[in-house]
Coordinates of C-alpha atoms and ligand atoms in Angstrom, one line a residue:
M35 CA 17.6 -26.6 -11.5
H36 CA 15.5 -23.4 -9.1
L37 CA 12.9 -21.7 -9.8
L38 CA 12.9 -18.2 -8.9
W39 CA 9.5 -17.2 -8.5
F40 CA 8.9 -12.6 -7.6
R41 CA 5.2 -11.7 -6.9
R42 CA 5.7 -8.6 -4.7
D43 CA 9.3 -7.9 -4.6
L44 CA 10.7 -6.9 -7.3
R45 CA 13.9 -6.3 -6.6
L46 CA 16.9 -7.7 -6.4
T47 CA 18.9 -6.2 -4.3
D48 CA 18.7 -7.6 -0.2
N49 CA 15.7 -10.1 -1.4
E50 CA 15.8 -13.5 0.3
I51 CA 15.5 -15.8 -2.3
V52 CA 17.3 -13.8 -5.5
T53 CA 20.2 -14.8 -3.2
L54 CA 19.4 -17.9 -2.4
A55 CA 18.3 -19.7 -5.1
T56 CA 21.0 -18.7 -7.1
A57 CA 23.5 -19.7 -4.6
N58 CA 26.9 -21.4 -5.6
N59 CA 25.2 -20.3 -9.4
A60 CA 22.9 -23.3 -9.5
P61 CA 20.8 -22.9 -12.4
V62 CA 17.9 -20.4 -12.6
L63 CA 14.6 -19.6 -14.3
P64 CA 13.3 -16.4 -12.3
F65 CA 9.6 -15.9 -13.4
F66 CA 6.0 -13.7 -13.0
I67 CA 3.0 -14.4 -13.3
I68 CA 0.6 -12.9 -14.9
D69 CA -2.4 -14.6 -12.7
P70 CA -5.6 -13.1 -15.1
W71 CA -7.1 -12.6 -11.2
F72 CA -5.2 -9.7 -10.2
Y73 CA -6.2 -7.2 -12.8
T74 CA -9.8 -7.9 -12.6
W75 CA -9.8 -8.3 -8.9
A76 CA -12.3 -6.0 -7.9
D77 CA -10.1 -3.8 -5.4
T78 CA -7.7 -3.4 -7.8
G79 CA -6.5 -0.4 -10.0
K80 CA -5.4 0.9 -13.8
A81 CA -2.8 3.1 -11.6
R82 CA -1.4 0.0 -9.7
V83 CA -2.1 -2.7 -12.1
R84 CA 0.5 0.5 -14.5
F85 CA 3.3 0.0 -11.2
L86 CA 3.0 -3.3 -11.1
F87 CA 3.9 -3.5 -15.2
E88 CA 6.2 -0.9 -15.2
S89 CA 8.3 -2.4 -12.0
L90 CA 8.4 -6.1 -14.0
E91 CA 10.0 -3.9 -16.7
N92 CA 12.6 -3.2 -14.8
L93 CA 13.6 -6.3 -13.1
N94 CA 13.8 -7.8 -16.7
Y95 CA 16.0 -5.2 -17.9
N96 CA 18.5 -5.6 -14.1
L97 CA 18.5 -8.9 -15.1
Q98 CA 19.9 -8.9 -18.2
R99 CA 22.4 -7.0 -17.5
L100 CA 23.1 -9.9 -15.3
D101 CA 23.1 -12.4 -18.1
S102 CA 19.5 -13.2 -16.8
Q103 CA 16.1 -12.4 -18.4
L104 CA 12.1 -12.4 -16.2
I105 CA 10.8 -14.3 -18.2
L106 CA 6.6 -14.0 -18.3
F107 CA 3.9 -16.5 -18.2
E108 CA 0.3 -15.5 -18.4
G109 CA -2.1 -18.0 -16.3
N110 CA -4.0 -19.2 -13.7
S111 CA -0.6 -19.5 -11.0
T112 CA -1.8 -22.5 -9.4
H113 CA -1.7 -24.1 -12.6
V114 CA 1.0 -22.9 -14.6
L115 CA 3.6 -24.4 -11.4
Q116 CA 2.2 -27.1 -11.8
D117 CA 2.1 -27.5 -14.9
L118 CA 5.5 -26.0 -15.3
T119 CA 7.2 -28.3 -12.4
G120 CA 5.6 -31.0 -14.8
Q121 CA 7.6 -30.2 -18.0
L122 CA 11.1 -29.6 -16.2
I123 CA 9.8 -33.2 -14.6
Q124 CA 9.9 -34.8 -18.2
Q125 CA 12.7 -33.1 -19.4
G126 CA 15.1 -34.7 -16.0
Y127 CA 15.6 -31.7 -13.9
Q128 CA 14.0 -32.2 -9.9
P129 CA 12.8 -28.3 -9.8
K130 CA 13.4 -26.3 -6.0
L131 CA 11.1 -23.3 -5.7
F132 CA 11.6 -20.1 -4.0
F133 CA 9.0 -17.2 -3.8
N134 CA 8.5 -14.9 -0.9
R135 CA 5.6 -15.5 1.1
D136 CA 2.7 -13.2 1.1
V137 CA 0.4 -12.3 3.8
Q138 CA -2.2 -9.9 1.4
V139 CA -5.3 -11.5 0.0
E140 CA -6.9 -14.5 0.6
Y141 CA -6.5 -15.8 -3.2
G142 CA -2.6 -15.3 -2.5
V143 CA -2.5 -17.6 1.1
S144 CA -4.5 -20.3 -0.5
R145 CA -2.8 -20.5 -3.3
D146 CA 0.4 -20.4 -1.4
K147 CA -1.1 -23.3 0.2
A148 CA -2.3 -25.0 -3.0
I149 CA 1.7 -24.6 -5.0
V150 CA 3.7 -26.1 -1.4
D151 CA 0.9 -29.2 -1.3
F152 CA 1.7 -29.6 -4.7
Y153 CA 5.6 -30.0 -3.8
Q154 CA 4.9 -31.6 -1.1
E155 CA 3.1 -34.6 -3.2
L156 CA 6.1 -34.6 -5.7
N157 CA 8.7 -34.7 -2.8
L158 CA 10.8 -31.4 -4.1
D159 CA 11.8 -29.0 -2.3
C160 CA 9.9 -25.7 -2.1
H161 CA 12.4 -22.6 -0.4
L162 CA 9.2 -20.4 1.5
G163 CA 11.3 -16.7 2.6
L164 CA 10.2 -13.8 3.5
N165 CA 10.1 -10.8 1.8
N166 CA 10.4 -7.8 4.7
F167 CA 10.1 -8.5 7.8
L168 CA 7.2 -10.9 9.9
Q169 CA 7.1 -12.6 13.0
L170 CA 5.9 -16.5 11.8
E171 CA 5.0 -17.6 15.4
D172 CA 2.5 -15.0 18.0
N173 CA 4.8 -13.6 19.8
R174 CA 3.6 -10.4 20.4
E175 CA 6.2 -9.2 23.7
Q176 CA 8.8 -9.5 21.2
W177 CA 7.6 -8.4 17.9
F178 CA 10.0 -4.7 18.7
N179 CA 12.8 -7.0 19.6
E180 CA 12.7 -9.1 16.6
Y181 CA 11.6 -6.3 13.8
Y182 CA 15.1 -3.8 15.0
T183 CA 17.0 -7.4 14.8
Y184 CA 15.9 -8.0 12.2
Q185 CA 17.0 -4.6 9.8
R186 CA 19.3 -4.8 11.5
Q187 CA 21.3 -8.2 9.7
P188 CA 23.7 -7.3 6.6
Q189 CA 20.9 -7.5 3.3
Y190 CA 21.1 -10.4 1.2
Q191 CA 23.8 -10.4 -1.6
T192 CA 22.3 -9.7 -4.7
P193 CA 24.2 -12.2 -7.3
E194 CA 26.1 -10.7 -9.4
T195 CA 24.9 -13.0 -12.9
L196 CA 22.6 -15.9 -13.1
N197 CA 23.0 -18.6 -14.9
T198 CA 20.0 -18.8 -16.6
P199 CA 20.0 -22.2 -19.5
E200 CA 18.0 -21.7 -22.4
L201 CA 14.5 -23.9 -22.1
S202 CA 11.9 -25.4 -24.0
L203 CA 8.4 -24.5 -22.6
N204 CA 4.7 -25.8 -24.0
L205 CA 3.1 -22.8 -21.2
P206 CA 1.3 -19.4 -22.2
Q207 CA 3.8 -16.9 -22.0
L208 CA 4.8 -13.4 -23.3
T209 CA 7.3 -10.8 -24.3
F210 CA 7.4 -7.8 -22.9
A211 CA 6.3 -5.6 -26.4
E212 CA 3.6 -8.2 -26.0
L213 CA 2.6 -7.4 -21.7
R214 CA 2.7 -3.6 -23.3
K215 CA -0.1 -4.6 -26.4
K216 CA -2.3 -6.3 -24.2
Y217 CA -2.5 -5.2 -21.5
R218 CA -2.5 -1.8 -23.6
E219 CA -5.7 -0.7 -21.1
F220 CA -3.6 -0.9 -18.1
W221 CA -0.8 1.6 -19.6
D222 CA -2.8 4.0 -20.6
V223 CA -3.4 5.9 -17.4
G224 CA -2.7 9.4 -18.5
E225 CA 0.1 10.8 -16.5
V226 CA 2.0 9.7 -14.6
Y227 CA 3.2 10.6 -10.7
F228 CA 5.1 7.1 -9.4
S229 CA 7.2 4.9 -12.3
G230 CA 7.7 1.6 -11.1
G231 CA 10.5 -0.8 -10.6
E232 CA 14.0 -1.0 -8.5
T233 CA 15.7 1.5 -10.2
N234 CA 13.5 4.3 -9.0
A235 CA 12.5 3.0 -5.6
Q236 CA 17.2 4.0 -5.1
S237 CA 16.9 6.7 -6.6
T238 CA 13.1 8.6 -4.7
L239 CA 15.1 6.9 -1.6
N240 CA 18.4 8.9 -2.3
S241 CA 16.2 11.9 -3.3
F242 CA 14.6 11.5 -0.6
L243 CA 17.2 10.5 1.8
K244 CA 19.3 13.6 0.6
S245 CA 17.6 16.7 0.8
R246 CA 13.5 16.5 0.6
F247 CA 13.8 14.7 3.7
H248 CA 14.9 18.2 5.8
G249 CA 10.9 19.1 7.3
Y250 CA 9.5 15.5 7.4
H251 CA 8.0 15.8 10.5
W252 CA 6.1 18.4 9.7
K253 CA 5.7 18.7 7.1
L254 CA 4.2 15.4 6.3
S255 CA 0.5 16.7 7.8
R256 CA 0.1 19.7 4.8
P257 CA -0.9 17.8 1.7
W258 CA 0.8 20.4 -1.3
L259 CA 3.9 20.6 0.2
S260 CA 3.8 15.8 0.8
Q261 CA 2.5 16.0 -2.8
Q262 CA 5.5 18.6 -3.9
G263 CA 7.7 15.6 -1.9
A264 CA 7.8 16.4 1.3
T265 CA 7.6 12.2 2.0
S266 CA 9.2 9.9 0.6
H267 CA 6.5 8.9 -1.5
L268 CA 8.0 5.1 -1.8
S269 CA 4.9 3.9 -0.5
P270 CA 3.9 2.1 -4.3
H271 CA 8.5 1.2 -3.8
L272 CA 7.3 -1.3 -0.4
T273 CA 3.6 -2.3 -1.8
F274 CA 4.7 -3.7 -4.9
G275 CA 8.3 -4.6 -3.3
T276 CA 10.4 -3.1 -5.5
I277 CA 13.0 -1.8 -2.5
S278 CA 12.8 -3.7 0.8
T279 CA 12.0 -1.3 4.6
R280 CA 15.8 -2.6 5.6
T281 CA 16.9 -0.8 2.4
V282 CA 15.6 1.3 3.3
Y283 CA 15.8 1.3 7.2
Q284 CA 20.3 1.5 6.8
S285 CA 20.4 3.7 4.3
T286 CA 18.6 5.6 6.7
K287 CA 20.2 4.9 9.7
T288 CA 24.0 6.0 7.8
R289 CA 22.4 9.3 6.9
V290 CA 21.3 10.0 10.2
T291 CA 25.4 9.2 11.1
E292 CA 26.5 12.0 8.4
L293 CA 24.2 14.6 9.8
A294 CA 25.8 13.8 13.3
G295 CA 24.5 16.3 15.9
Q296 CA 21.6 18.3 13.4
E297 CA 18.7 17.4 15.8
K298 CA 16.3 18.7 13.6
A299 CA 17.0 16.9 10.0
E300 CA 17.2 13.2 12.5
F301 CA 14.1 13.4 14.4
S302 CA 12.7 14.5 10.6
L303 CA 14.3 10.5 10.2
K304 CA 13.1 9.2 12.7
A305 CA 9.9 9.9 12.3
F306 CA 10.4 8.6 9.0
R307 CA 11.2 5.4 10.4
D308 CA 9.2 5.5 12.6
R309 CA 6.5 4.2 9.7
L310 CA 8.5 2.1 7.8
R311 CA 7.4 0.3 11.0
W312 CA 4.4 0.6 11.8
H313 CA 4.5 -0.9 7.3
D314 CA 5.7 -3.9 8.5
S315 CA 3.5 -3.8 11.3
F316 CA 0.0 -3.6 9.4
T317 CA 1.0 -6.7 7.8
Q318 CA 1.8 -8.5 9.9
R319 CA -1.3 -8.3 12.0
L320 CA -2.8 -9.0 8.7
Y321 CA -0.7 -11.8 8.9
F322 CA -2.3 -12.9 12.5
Y323 CA -6.1 -11.7 12.2
P324 CA -6.7 -12.4 7.8
E325 CA -10.6 -11.0 8.5
V326 CA -9.7 -7.1 9.9
A327 CA -9.4 -7.3 5.5
Y328 CA -13.3 -7.6 5.4
K329 CA -15.3 -7.9 8.7
N330 CA -15.6 -5.1 11.7
R331 CA -12.6 -5.9 14.4
Y332 CA -15.3 -6.1 17.5
P333 CA -19.3 -7.3 16.6
E334 CA -20.3 -4.5 18.7
F335 CA -20.1 -2.6 14.7
D336 CA -21.3 -4.8 12.9
E337 CA -25.4 -3.9 13.0
W338 CA -23.9 -0.4 12.1
Y339 CA -21.0 -0.5 9.6
R340 CA -22.0 -3.3 7.0
P341 CA -21.2 -3.4 3.7
D342 CA -24.6 -4.2 2.0
E343 CA -25.7 -1.3 -1.1
L344 CA -25.9 1.4 0.0
S345 CA -28.8 3.8 0.2
P346 CA -30.2 6.4 -2.6
T347 CA -29.5 9.0 -0.2
S348 CA -26.1 7.5 0.7
L349 CA -25.3 6.7 -2.5
E350 CA -25.6 10.2 -3.3
L351 CA -23.5 11.5 -0.6
F352 CA -20.6 8.2 -1.8
Q353 CA -20.7 9.6 -5.5
A354 CA -20.4 13.5 -4.3
W355 CA -16.8 12.0 -2.1
Q356 CA -16.0 9.7 -4.3
E357 CA -15.9 13.0 -7.7
G358 CA -14.7 15.5 -4.9
M359 CA -17.9 17.2 -4.9
T360 CA -18.8 17.2 -1.4
G361 CA -18.7 21.8 -1.3
F362 CA -16.0 20.7 1.7
P363 CA -12.8 21.7 -0.7
L364 CA -10.3 20.6 1.9
V365 CA -11.9 16.6 0.6
D366 CA -12.3 17.4 -2.8
A367 CA -9.3 18.2 -3.1
S368 CA -8.0 15.3 -2.0
M369 CA -10.7 13.1 -3.8
R370 CA -9.6 14.6 -6.3
Q371 CA -6.4 14.0 -6.1
L372 CA -6.5 10.3 -5.5
K373 CA -8.1 9.9 -8.9
T374 CA -5.8 11.8 -11.0
M375 CA -2.8 10.5 -8.5
G376 CA -3.9 7.8 -7.3
W377 CA -2.9 9.0 -3.5
M378 CA -3.2 11.2 -1.2
N379 CA -0.7 12.2 2.2
F380 CA -2.1 10.3 5.3
R381 CA -3.9 13.3 6.9
M382 CA -6.1 13.8 4.0
R383 CA -6.8 10.0 3.6
A384 CA -7.5 10.1 7.8
M385 CA -9.1 13.7 7.0
C386 CA -11.0 12.1 4.4
A387 CA -12.0 8.5 6.1
T388 CA -13.7 10.2 8.2
F389 CA -15.3 12.3 6.7
L390 CA -16.7 9.3 4.7
T391 CA -17.9 7.5 8.3
I392 CA -19.2 9.5 10.3
N393 CA -20.1 12.8 8.8
C394 CA -21.7 11.1 5.6
G395 CA -22.6 7.7 7.8
I396 CA -21.7 5.9 5.0
S397 CA -18.9 2.2 6.7
W398 CA -16.0 2.5 5.7
H399 CA -15.4 -0.9 3.6
H400 CA -16.6 1.7 0.6
G401 CA -14.3 3.7 1.4
A402 CA -11.7 1.6 1.8
K403 CA -13.0 -0.2 -1.4
H404 CA -12.3 2.8 -3.5
Y405 CA -9.3 3.2 -1.9
M406 CA -8.2 0.3 -2.5
N407 CA -9.0 1.2 -6.9
Y408 CA -6.8 4.3 -7.2
L409 CA -4.7 3.7 -4.5
V410 CA -1.0 3.2 -7.0
D411 CA 0.6 1.8 -2.4
G412 CA -2.8 0.2 -2.5
D413 CA -2.2 -2.7 0.4
L414 CA -4.6 -4.2 2.5
A415 CA -2.9 -4.5 4.8
I416 CA -2.7 -0.7 5.7
D417 CA -5.5 0.2 4.0
N418 CA -9.0 -1.6 5.3
W419 CA -7.3 -1.1 9.2
Q420 CA -6.5 2.6 8.6
W421 CA -10.5 3.0 6.9
Q422 CA -11.0 0.6 10.9
M423 CA -9.0 2.6 12.7
Q424 CA -10.3 6.6 10.7
A425 CA -13.9 5.0 11.1
G426 CA -14.0 4.9 15.0
V427 CA -13.7 1.2 15.3
T428 CA -10.5 0.1 16.6
N429 CA -8.3 1.3 19.8
P430 CA -12.0 1.4 21.2
L431 CA -10.5 0.8 25.3
S432 CA -9.6 5.0 24.5
D433 CA -13.0 6.8 25.2
T434 CA -11.7 10.1 22.5
F435 CA -11.3 9.4 18.8
R436 CA -10.5 11.5 15.9
I437 CA -13.1 14.1 13.7
Y438 CA -10.9 15.2 11.3
N439 CA -13.3 19.2 10.7
P440 CA -12.2 19.2 7.2
N441 CA -12.8 23.6 7.1
K442 CA -10.4 23.8 10.5
N443 CA -8.1 21.8 8.7
I444 CA -7.7 24.2 5.5
E445 CA -6.9 26.2 7.6
E446 CA -3.6 24.5 9.8
K447 CA -2.2 22.8 7.2
D448 CA -3.1 24.1 3.8
P449 CA -3.5 28.4 4.9
D450 CA -1.8 29.7 1.0
L451 CA -4.5 27.5 -0.3
S452 CA -2.1 26.0 -2.6
F453 CA -3.3 22.4 -2.3
I454 CA -7.4 24.1 -3.2
Y455 CA -6.7 26.1 -6.1
H456 CA -4.0 23.4 -7.6
W457 CA -7.1 21.0 -7.3
I458 CA -10.4 22.9 -7.2
P459 CA -9.4 25.2 -10.2
E460 CA -13.4 27.0 -9.4
L461 CA -12.2 28.1 -6.4
R462 CA -8.6 30.1 -7.7
G463 CA -9.9 34.2 -6.9
Y464 CA -11.4 33.6 -4.0
S465 CA -9.5 34.1 -0.3
L466 CA -9.7 31.7 2.9
S467 CA -12.0 33.0 4.4
E468 CA -15.2 32.9 1.3
I469 CA -14.1 29.7 0.9
V470 CA -14.7 28.0 4.0
E471 CA -17.5 30.2 4.7
G472 CA -19.4 29.5 2.3
K473 CA -19.7 32.6 -0.9
Y474 CA -19.1 31.8 -3.7
T475 CA -22.1 32.0 -4.9
D476 CA -20.5 32.8 -9.0
S477 CA -18.6 29.5 -8.7
Y478 CA -19.6 26.1 -10.3
Y479 CA -17.6 24.7 -7.0
P480 CA -21.1 23.0 -4.8
Q481 CA -22.1 24.3 -1.7
P482 CA -21.8 21.6 1.4
I483 CA -23.7 18.6 1.0
L484 CA -24.3 18.3 5.2
D485 CA -24.3 20.2 8.2
W486 CA -20.4 18.9 9.5
S487 CA -21.3 20.5 12.9
N488 CA -24.7 18.2 12.7
T489 CA -23.2 14.8 12.6
R490 CA -20.7 15.1 13.4
K491 CA -23.4 15.4 16.1
V492 CA -25.6 12.9 16.2
N493 CA -23.3 10.1 14.4
G494 CA -19.9 10.7 16.9
K495 CA -22.3 9.9 19.7
I496 CA -23.2 6.1 18.0
V497 CA -19.6 5.3 17.1
S498 CA -19.2 6.2 20.0
D499 CA -21.7 4.0 22.7
L500 CA -20.8 1.5 20.2
R501 CA -17.0 1.5 21.4
K502 CA -18.2 1.8 24.8
L503 CA -20.1 -1.7 24.3
V504 CA -16.7 -2.5 23.5
R505 CA -15.3 -1.4 26.4
E506 CA -17.5 -2.7 28.9
R507 CA -17.2 -6.3 27.0
L508 CA -13.6 -5.8 27.3
I509 CA -12.8 -4.9 30.6
Ligands
FAD702 C1 -7.3 5.7 5.1 C2 -6.0 5.2 4.9 C3 -5.6 4.0 4.0 C4 -4.2 4.1 4.0 N1 -4.1 3.2 2.6 C5 -2.7 2.5 2.9 C6 -2.3 2.5 1.8 O1 -3.1 1.2 1.0 N2 -1.4 1.6 1.1 C7 0.2 2.9 2.3 O2 1.0 2.6 2.3 N3 -0.3 3.4 2.8 C8 -1.9 3.7 3.3 N4 -2.1 4.2 4.0 C9 -0.4 4.6 5.2 C10 0.1 6.5 4.6 O3 -0.9 7.4 4.2 C11 1.2 5.8 3.6 O4 1.2 4.9 3.3 C12 1.5 7.2 3.4 O5 0.9 8.6 2.9 C13 2.3 7.1 1.9 O6 3.9 7.7 1.3 P1 5.1 8.4 1.9 O7 5.2 6.3 1.2 O8 5.8 10.0 0.7 O9 4.7 8.1 3.5 P2 5.8 8.5 3.6 O10 5.0 9.0 5.4 O11 7.3 8.9 3.5 O12 6.1 7.6 5.3 C14 7.8 6.1 4.7 C15 6.5 5.2 4.7 O13 6.3 4.5 5.9 C16 5.1 3.6 5.4 N5 4.0 4.4 6.6 C17 3.9 6.0 6.1 N6 2.5 6.5 7.4 C18 2.2 5.3 7.5 C19 0.9 4.4 8.0 N7 -0.4 5.3 8.3 N8 0.8 3.6 8.7 C20 1.2 2.5 7.5 N9 2.2 2.7 6.9 C21 2.8 4.2 6.9 C22 4.7 3.8 4.3 O14 5.5 2.8 4.1 C23 5.7 5.0 3.6 O15 6.0 5.0 2.5 C24 -3.0 4.8 4.4 C25 -3.4 5.9 5.7 C26 -4.7 6.0 5.8 C27 -5.4 7.3 6.3

């Protein structure tokens, strides 16, 4: 009996464990465990849980088309797996467990270890596959080559049918109707901007490659165009593994062949493929340095960037930032977009991060957690490292680090104010210069809560000096 345990790889296409577990028509039990840890984890936001549930429904639908179904167990993953294995042994089966390695959080890593140990104690087989490319041995010089070798390899075959026997199990299980009923709070998130599931992932990729990608390389920094679909919007799908980066990579390469000679289009798709690689390289980094999820990369920053409770003054700034009420329109529009859509484009994520860490002088720990609570694509590996990067902690060998100017960014990235008018209706009707100069006194919208130039100078110098200390130590 092959146990096919889905986690953040909610797809049938190009999925190592699906192909291996179903080989030779072996009896297979596909399942997911609704583990209370996930939705009680402080970093989990409602939109992400909803996306997960939708992806499970779609996986079940796709499995049903192959004469199978997705079983939903409920409870602590380790206990469920131990009970499931024990009951199958009692029924005369010899279970073999298939799952893809999880590189996200300590909980997942220690859970997987406990399960592998349990299987070893019972002398049962366990196959740990890969969801996307991951180098297991630390051989950084070879990472780039190995990554591209993996992306060019043939994808795992999708089975045509699954042999799932009827089993009688005494374990907490949910039907999909019960999933909707019991976890209603996660389904009710208002308007849905990103829908989960492998079927949606594939159609999102297709529509991007058909036409949306044109101009990607310059549109991706523009918040309004990105919101309208100038970037792929695949991030939640890559986070939950409803599509593999290899499928995306290979489809993109095929499209490049069709576009032969169209240099701009090829350039856009090259920029897109680079970002796919970044996705996997962030996962890789977390695998090698799991501590960077919560600790400063360099201890020199430990006094300045701390996860401690905020002082009343900082708390006020933090709340204004969270609510989109800082008086810096581009920051506020983006923060409102995050709360509503569960998504922002790269440039706005970065700009809002430097605003909080440098201008407000608030540690990246607080901002990263807020993002994780709202992002539908919340991925600890990318989010927390990006936050450290924007806060000036990483890459200290460089003399400079970037602090975004939110008003200059309006002129550059939202010159016709489409994005600002959409998210800040209080400012509709005001011109660019009136907005940048704060001449909207008859609006309910607040004046800037801080002096951007001064905070940049003072806090920017503190961070610069800390970077210098790291540099001196490292060189
Ligand atoms: C402070 C901060 C926090 C972030 N947190 C997350 C996060 O939690 N989850 C997440 O997926 N991305 C995160 N990003 C990266 C990036 O902003 C998003 O991946 C991107 O905006 C998602 O939109 P898209 O799918 O349309 O991207 P596209 O531009 O279409 O890119 C395609 C894919 O490439 C990957 N990618 C794109 N940009 C980056 C990047 N800079 N670093 C790593 N991978 C990238 C993503 O998987 C993305 O889906 C963060 C960036 C910053 C500055």
